[in-house]
Short mmCIF file of C-alpha atoms and ligand atoms in Angstrom, two decimals:
data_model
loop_
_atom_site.label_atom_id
_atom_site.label_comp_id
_atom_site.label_asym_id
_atom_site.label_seq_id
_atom_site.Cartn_x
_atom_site.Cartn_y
_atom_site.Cartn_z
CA UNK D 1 -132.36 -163.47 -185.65
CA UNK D 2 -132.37 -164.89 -182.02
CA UNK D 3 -131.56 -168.05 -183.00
CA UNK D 4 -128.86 -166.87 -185.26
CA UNK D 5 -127.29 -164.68 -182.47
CA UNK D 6 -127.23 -167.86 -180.19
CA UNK D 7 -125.72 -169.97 -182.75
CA UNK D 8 -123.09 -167.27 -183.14
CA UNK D 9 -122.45 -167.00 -179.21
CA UNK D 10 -122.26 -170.58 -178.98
CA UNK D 11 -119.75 -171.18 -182.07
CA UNK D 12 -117.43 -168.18 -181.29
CA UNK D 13 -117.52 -168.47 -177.08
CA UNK D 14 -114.31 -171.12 -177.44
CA UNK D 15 -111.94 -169.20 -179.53
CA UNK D 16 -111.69 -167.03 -175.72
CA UNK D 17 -109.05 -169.79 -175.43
CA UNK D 18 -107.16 -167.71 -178.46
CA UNK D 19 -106.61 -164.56 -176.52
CA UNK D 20 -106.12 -163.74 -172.91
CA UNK D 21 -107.52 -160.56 -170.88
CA UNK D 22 -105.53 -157.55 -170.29
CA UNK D 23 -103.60 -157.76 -167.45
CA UNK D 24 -101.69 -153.94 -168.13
CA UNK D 25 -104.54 -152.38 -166.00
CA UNK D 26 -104.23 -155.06 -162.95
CA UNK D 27 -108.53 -154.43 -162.05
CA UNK D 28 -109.16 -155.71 -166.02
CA UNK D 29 -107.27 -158.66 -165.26
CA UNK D 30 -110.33 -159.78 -162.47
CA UNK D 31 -112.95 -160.30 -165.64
CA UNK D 32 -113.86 -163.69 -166.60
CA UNK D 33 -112.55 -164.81 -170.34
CA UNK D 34 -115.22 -166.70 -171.33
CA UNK D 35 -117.79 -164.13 -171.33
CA UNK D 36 -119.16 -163.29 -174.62
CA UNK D 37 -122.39 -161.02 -175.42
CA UNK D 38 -123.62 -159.65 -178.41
CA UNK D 39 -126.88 -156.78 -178.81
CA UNK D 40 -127.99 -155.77 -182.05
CA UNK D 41 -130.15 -152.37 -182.81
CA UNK D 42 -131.81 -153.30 -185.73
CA UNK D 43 -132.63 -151.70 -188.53
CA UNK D 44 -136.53 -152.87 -188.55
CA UNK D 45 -136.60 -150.79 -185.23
CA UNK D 46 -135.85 -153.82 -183.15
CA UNK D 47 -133.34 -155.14 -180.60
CA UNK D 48 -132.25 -159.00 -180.66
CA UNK D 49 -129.43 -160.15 -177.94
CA UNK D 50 -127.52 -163.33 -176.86
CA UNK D 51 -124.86 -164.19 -174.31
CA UNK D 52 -123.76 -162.10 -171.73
CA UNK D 53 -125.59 -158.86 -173.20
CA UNK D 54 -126.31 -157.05 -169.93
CA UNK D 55 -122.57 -158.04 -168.37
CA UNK D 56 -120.84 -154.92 -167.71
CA UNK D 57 -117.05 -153.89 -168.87
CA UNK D 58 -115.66 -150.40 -168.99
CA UNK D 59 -115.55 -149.13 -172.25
CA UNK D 60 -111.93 -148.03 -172.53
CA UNK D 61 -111.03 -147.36 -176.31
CA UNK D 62 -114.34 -147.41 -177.05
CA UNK D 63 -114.70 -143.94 -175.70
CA UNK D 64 -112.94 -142.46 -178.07
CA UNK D 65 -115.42 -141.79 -180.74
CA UNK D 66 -117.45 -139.84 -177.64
CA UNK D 67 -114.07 -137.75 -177.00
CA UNK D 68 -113.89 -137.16 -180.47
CA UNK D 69 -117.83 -136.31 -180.54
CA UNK D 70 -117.98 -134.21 -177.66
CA UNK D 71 -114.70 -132.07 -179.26
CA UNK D 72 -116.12 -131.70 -182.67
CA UNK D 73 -119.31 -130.44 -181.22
CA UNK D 74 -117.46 -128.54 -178.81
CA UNK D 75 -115.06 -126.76 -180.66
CA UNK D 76 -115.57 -127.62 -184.43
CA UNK D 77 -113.64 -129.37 -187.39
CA UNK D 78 -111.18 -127.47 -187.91
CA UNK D 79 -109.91 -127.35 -184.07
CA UNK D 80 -110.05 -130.66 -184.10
CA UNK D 81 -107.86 -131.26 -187.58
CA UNK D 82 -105.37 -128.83 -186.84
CA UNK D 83 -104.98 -130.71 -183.20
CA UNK D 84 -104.83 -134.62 -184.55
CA UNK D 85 -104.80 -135.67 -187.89
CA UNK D 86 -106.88 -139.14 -189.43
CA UNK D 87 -104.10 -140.98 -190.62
CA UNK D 88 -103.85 -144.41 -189.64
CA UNK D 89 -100.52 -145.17 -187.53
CA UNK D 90 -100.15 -148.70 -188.19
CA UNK D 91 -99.02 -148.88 -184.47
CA UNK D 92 -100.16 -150.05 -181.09
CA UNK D 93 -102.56 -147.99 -179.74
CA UNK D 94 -100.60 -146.98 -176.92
CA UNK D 95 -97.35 -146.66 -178.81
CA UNK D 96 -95.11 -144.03 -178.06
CA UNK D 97 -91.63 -144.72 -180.47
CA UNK D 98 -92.23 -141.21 -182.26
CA UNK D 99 -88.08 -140.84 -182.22
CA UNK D 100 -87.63 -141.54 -186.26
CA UNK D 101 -90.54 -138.38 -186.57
CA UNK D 102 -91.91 -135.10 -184.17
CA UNK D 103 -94.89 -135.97 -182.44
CA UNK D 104 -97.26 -133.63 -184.62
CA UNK D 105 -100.81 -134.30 -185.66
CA UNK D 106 -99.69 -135.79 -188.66
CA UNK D 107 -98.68 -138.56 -187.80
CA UNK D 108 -101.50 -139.60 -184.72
CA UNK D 109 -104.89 -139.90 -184.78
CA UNK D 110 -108.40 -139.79 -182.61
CA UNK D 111 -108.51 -143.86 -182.24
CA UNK D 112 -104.78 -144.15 -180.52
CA UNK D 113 -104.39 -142.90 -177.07
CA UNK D 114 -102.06 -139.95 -177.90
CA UNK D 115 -104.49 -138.57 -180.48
CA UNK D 116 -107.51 -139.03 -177.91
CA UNK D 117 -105.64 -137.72 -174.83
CA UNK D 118 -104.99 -134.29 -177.08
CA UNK D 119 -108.61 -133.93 -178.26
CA UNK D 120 -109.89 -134.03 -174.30
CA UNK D 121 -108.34 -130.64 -174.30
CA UNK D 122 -110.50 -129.16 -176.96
CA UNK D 123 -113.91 -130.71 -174.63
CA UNK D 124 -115.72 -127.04 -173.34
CA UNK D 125 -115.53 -126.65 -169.78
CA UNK D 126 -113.93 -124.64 -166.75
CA UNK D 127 -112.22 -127.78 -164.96
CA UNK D 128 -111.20 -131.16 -166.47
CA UNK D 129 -114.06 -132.28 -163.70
CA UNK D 130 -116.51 -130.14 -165.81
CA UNK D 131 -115.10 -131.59 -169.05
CA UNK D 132 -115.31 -135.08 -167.94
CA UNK D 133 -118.85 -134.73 -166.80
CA UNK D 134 -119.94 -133.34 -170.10
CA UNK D 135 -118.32 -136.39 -171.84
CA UNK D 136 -120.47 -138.95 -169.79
CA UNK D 137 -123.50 -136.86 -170.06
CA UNK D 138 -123.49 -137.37 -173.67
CA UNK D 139 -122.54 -141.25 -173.56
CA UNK D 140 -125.79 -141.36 -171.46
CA UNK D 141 -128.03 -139.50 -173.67
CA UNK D 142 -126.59 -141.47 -176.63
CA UNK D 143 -127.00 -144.85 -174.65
CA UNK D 144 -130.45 -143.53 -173.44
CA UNK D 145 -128.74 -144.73 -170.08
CA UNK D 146 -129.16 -142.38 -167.46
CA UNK D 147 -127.22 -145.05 -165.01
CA UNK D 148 -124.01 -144.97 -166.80
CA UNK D 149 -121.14 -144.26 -164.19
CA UNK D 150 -117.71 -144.93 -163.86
CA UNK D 151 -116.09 -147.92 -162.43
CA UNK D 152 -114.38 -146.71 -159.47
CA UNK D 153 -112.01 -149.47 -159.30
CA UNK D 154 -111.20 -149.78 -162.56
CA UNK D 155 -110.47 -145.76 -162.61
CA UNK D 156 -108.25 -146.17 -159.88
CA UNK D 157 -106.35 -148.86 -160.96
CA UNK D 158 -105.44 -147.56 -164.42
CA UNK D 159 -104.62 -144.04 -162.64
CA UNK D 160 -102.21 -146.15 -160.28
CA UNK D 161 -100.23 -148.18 -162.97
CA UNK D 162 -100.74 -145.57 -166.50
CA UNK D 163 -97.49 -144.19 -166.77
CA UNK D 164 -97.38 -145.07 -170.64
CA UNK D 165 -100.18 -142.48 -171.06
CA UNK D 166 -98.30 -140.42 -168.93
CA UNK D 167 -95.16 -140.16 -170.74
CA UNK D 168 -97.66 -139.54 -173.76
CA UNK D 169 -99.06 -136.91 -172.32
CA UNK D 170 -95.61 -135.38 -171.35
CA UNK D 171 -94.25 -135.78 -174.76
CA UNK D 172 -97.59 -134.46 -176.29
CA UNK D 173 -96.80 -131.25 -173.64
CA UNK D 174 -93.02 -131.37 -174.55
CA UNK D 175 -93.75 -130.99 -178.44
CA UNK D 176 -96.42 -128.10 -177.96
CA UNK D 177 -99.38 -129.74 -178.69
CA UNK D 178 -101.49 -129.20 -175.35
CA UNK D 179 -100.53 -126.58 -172.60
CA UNK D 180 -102.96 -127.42 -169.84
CA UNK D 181 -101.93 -129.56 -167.09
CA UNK D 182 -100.85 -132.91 -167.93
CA UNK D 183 -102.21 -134.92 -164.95
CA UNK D 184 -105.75 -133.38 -164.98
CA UNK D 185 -106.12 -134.05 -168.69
CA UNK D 186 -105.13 -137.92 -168.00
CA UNK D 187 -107.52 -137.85 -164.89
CA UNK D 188 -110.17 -136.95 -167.56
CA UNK D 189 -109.05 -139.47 -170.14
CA UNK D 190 -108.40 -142.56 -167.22
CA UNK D 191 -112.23 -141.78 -165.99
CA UNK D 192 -113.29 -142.00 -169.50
CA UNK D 193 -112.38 -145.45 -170.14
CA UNK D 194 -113.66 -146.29 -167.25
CA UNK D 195 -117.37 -145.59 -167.87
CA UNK D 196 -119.20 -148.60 -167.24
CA UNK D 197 -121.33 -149.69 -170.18
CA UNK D 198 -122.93 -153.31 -171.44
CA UNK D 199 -123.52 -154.61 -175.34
CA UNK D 200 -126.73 -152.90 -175.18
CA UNK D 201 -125.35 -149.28 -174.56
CA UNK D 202 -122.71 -149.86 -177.39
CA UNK D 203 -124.93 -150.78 -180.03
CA UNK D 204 -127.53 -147.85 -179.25
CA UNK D 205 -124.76 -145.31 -179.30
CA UNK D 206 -123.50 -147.24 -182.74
CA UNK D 207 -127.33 -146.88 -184.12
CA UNK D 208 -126.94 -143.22 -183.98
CA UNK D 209 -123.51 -143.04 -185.62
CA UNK D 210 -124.99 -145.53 -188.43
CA UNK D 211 -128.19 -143.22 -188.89
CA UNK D 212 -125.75 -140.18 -189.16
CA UNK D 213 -126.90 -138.43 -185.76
CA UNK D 214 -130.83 -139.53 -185.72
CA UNK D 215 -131.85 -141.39 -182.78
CA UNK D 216 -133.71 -143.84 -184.53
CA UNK D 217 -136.80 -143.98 -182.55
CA UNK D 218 -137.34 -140.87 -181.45
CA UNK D 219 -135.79 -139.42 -185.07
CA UNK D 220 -134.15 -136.44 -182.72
CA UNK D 221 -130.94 -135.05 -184.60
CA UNK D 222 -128.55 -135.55 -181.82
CA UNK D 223 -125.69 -134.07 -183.53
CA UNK D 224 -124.65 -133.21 -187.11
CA UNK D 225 -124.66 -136.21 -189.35
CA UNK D 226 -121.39 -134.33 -190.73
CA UNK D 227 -119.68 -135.35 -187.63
CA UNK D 228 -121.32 -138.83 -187.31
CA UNK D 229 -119.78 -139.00 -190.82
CA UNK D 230 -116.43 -137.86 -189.81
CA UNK D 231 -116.43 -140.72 -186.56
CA UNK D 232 -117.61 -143.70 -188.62
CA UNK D 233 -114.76 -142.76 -191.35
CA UNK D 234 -111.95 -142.58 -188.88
CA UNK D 235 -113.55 -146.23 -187.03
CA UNK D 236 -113.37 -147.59 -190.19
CA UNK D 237 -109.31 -147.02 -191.14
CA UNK D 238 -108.05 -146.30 -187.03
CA UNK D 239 -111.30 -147.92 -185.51
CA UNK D 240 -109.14 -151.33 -184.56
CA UNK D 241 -105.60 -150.16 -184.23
CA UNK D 242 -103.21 -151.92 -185.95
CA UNK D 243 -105.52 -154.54 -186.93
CA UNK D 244 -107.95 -152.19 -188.58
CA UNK D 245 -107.04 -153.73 -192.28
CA UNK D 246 -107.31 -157.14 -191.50
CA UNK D 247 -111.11 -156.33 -189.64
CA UNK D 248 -111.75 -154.58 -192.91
CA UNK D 249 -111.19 -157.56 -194.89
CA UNK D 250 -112.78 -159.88 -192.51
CA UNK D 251 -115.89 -158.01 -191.25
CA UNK D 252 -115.86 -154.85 -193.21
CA UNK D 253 -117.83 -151.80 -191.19
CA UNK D 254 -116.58 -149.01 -189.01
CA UNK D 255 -116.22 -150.48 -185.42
CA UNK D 256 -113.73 -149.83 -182.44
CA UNK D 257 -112.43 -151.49 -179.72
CA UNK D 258 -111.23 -151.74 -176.33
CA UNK D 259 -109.17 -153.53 -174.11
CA UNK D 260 -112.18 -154.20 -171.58
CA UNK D 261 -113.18 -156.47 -174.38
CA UNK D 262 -115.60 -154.29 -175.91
CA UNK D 263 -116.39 -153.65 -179.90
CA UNK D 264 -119.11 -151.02 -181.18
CA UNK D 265 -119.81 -151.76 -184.41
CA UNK D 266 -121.32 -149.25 -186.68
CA UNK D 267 -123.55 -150.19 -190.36
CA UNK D 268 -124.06 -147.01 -191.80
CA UNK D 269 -127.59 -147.01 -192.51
CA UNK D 270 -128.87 -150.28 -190.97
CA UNK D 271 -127.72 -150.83 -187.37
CA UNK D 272 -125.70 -150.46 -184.25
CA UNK D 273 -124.06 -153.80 -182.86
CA UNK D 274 -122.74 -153.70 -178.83
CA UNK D 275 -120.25 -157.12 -178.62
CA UNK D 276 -118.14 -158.02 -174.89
CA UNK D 277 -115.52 -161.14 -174.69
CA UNK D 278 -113.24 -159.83 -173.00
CA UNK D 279 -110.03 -162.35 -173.99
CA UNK D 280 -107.77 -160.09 -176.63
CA UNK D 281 -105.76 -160.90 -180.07
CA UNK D 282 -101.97 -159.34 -179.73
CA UNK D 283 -103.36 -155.67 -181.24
CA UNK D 284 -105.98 -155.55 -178.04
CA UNK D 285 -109.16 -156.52 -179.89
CA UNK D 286 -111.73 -159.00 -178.37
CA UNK D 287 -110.93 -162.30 -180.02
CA UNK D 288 -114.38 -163.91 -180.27
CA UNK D 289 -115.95 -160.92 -180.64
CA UNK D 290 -114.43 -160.04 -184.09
CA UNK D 291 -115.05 -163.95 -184.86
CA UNK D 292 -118.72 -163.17 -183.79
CA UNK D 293 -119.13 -159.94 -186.19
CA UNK D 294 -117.16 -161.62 -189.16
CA UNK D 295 -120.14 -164.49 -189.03
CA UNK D 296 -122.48 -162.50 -188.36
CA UNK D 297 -121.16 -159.95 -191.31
CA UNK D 298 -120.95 -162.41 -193.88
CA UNK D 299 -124.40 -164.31 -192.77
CA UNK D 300 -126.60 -160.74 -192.89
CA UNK D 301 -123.59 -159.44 -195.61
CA UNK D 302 -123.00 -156.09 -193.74
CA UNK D 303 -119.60 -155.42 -195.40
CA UNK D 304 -119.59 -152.09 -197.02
CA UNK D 305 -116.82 -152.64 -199.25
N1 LIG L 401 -107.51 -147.18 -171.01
C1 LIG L 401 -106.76 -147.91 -171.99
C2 LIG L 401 -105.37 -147.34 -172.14
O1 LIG L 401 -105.24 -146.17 -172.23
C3 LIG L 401 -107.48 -147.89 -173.30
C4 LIG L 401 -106.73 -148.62 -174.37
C5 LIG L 401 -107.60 -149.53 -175.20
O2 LIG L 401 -108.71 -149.84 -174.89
N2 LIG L 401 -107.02 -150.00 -176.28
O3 LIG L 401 -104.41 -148.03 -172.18
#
């Protein structure tokens, strides 16, 4: 398996060339492109890692499974359904062209950046500070990574320059669909995608979502496998934005993204998989890292179509 995940590393690391960083948030655009790490949490109870495992990236869309965690356990399904819906938008993730339709939860999701800015409202706690803090206490329990902190610059430079989340947090507050205040729900949202995480974090907080809530080596239940269930379904048709169909056909498991160049994948059952290149395709997905989970896929058939 080591050898496999170095061939991997080695055969995917040029196809950086394909995709540049994100440049939108001006701190991302500092990361070297040709990075490229993959960690896999095995489903024999061990860990095998190549590349750049221990580099770290902020997580960015990657947190949103947690946001969604944290507000199912927080304040149930049906809060959460009646707030954002599961359809898949077919959109950028950060689109906000709702003119042709009212912004309802219909029509957005917990993967796209309206549907996760909305569900940080339904997170328990007195202050957005309070919220927030919850959120990363659980991304360290399910990383087992009591370090896990936010990147300070990064934070402040998506704060600065985020005024597309902005107006979609206006128009979420013009149509009705959150009352509290706008900025301190972004401040929440911006620090979240911040949180500073490497391959190895990713695919232990994947493990869990693939063994439906069991940490699989202490076997704790660390929430209900219902809502592990309810995550992995919505990674696997909203997981990779726009690009979630072609992902399906190519590598074929619940996994999402973010524009640090991070991809959590999840195999229900077997294993959690943490991958970082941080060079992105046109929908904001790593390039070589969805060339380095198709191989690997199709070599250990993972595909659970
Ligand atoms: N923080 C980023 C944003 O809101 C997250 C987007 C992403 O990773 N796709 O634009």
């Amino acid at each position: 398996m080591y050898e496999l995940l170095k061939r991997i590393v080695a055969d995917c690391a040029p196809s950086a060339s394909l995709g540049h960083v994100a440049t939108y948030i001006p701190e991302l655009a500092n990361v070297d492109p040709n990075k490229l790490g993959i960690y896999v949490s095995s489903e024999d109870g061990k860990q095998y890692f190549a590349g750049d495992h221990l580099e770290p990236f902020t997580m960015q869309s990657v947190v949103k499974p947690l946001i969604l965690l944290q507000a199912l356990m927080d304040s149930g399904e049906d809060a959460v359904r009646t707030l954002v819906g599961v359809e898949a938008t077919g959109k950028p993730f950060d689109a906000f062209n709702y003119s042709d339709q009212a912004l309802n939860s219909a029509n957005i999701n917990p993967m796209i950046n309206t549907g996760a800015i909305a569900l940080c409202t339904l997170i328990h706690g007195e202050t957005y500070e309070e919220k927030f803090s919850r959120l990363l206490a659980l991304a360290r329990k399910l990383a087992g990574n009591p370090e896990l902190n936010v990147d300070h610059a990064v934070y402040v430079s998506e704060k600065k320059t985020g005024n597309k989340n902005r107006a979609l947090g206006y128009m979420l507050t013009a149509y009705g669909m959150i009352t509290d205040p706008v900025e301190e729900i972004l401040d929440c949202y911006f620090r979240a995608c911040s949180i500073s995480v490497n391959c190895r974090d990713l695919a232990r907080i994947a493990h869990i979502f693939a063994n439906h809530g069991i940490h699989p080596e202490t076997w704790e239940q660390m929430f209900p496998a219902t809502y592990a269930k309810y995550v992995n379904a919505t990674l696997a048709t909203c997981g990779m934005y726009d690009g979630s169909g072609e992902f399906a056909l190519a590598v074929g498991f619940p996994a999402k993204s973010g524009v640090g160049g991070g991809i959590m994948g999840v195999i229900p059952h077997r294993m959690g998989i943490g991958v970082f290149a941080p060079a992105l395709d046109k929908h904001g997905n790593s390039v070589a890292g969805v060339q380095a989970l198709a191989k690997l896929s199709q070599i250990l058939d993972l595909s659970i179509y």
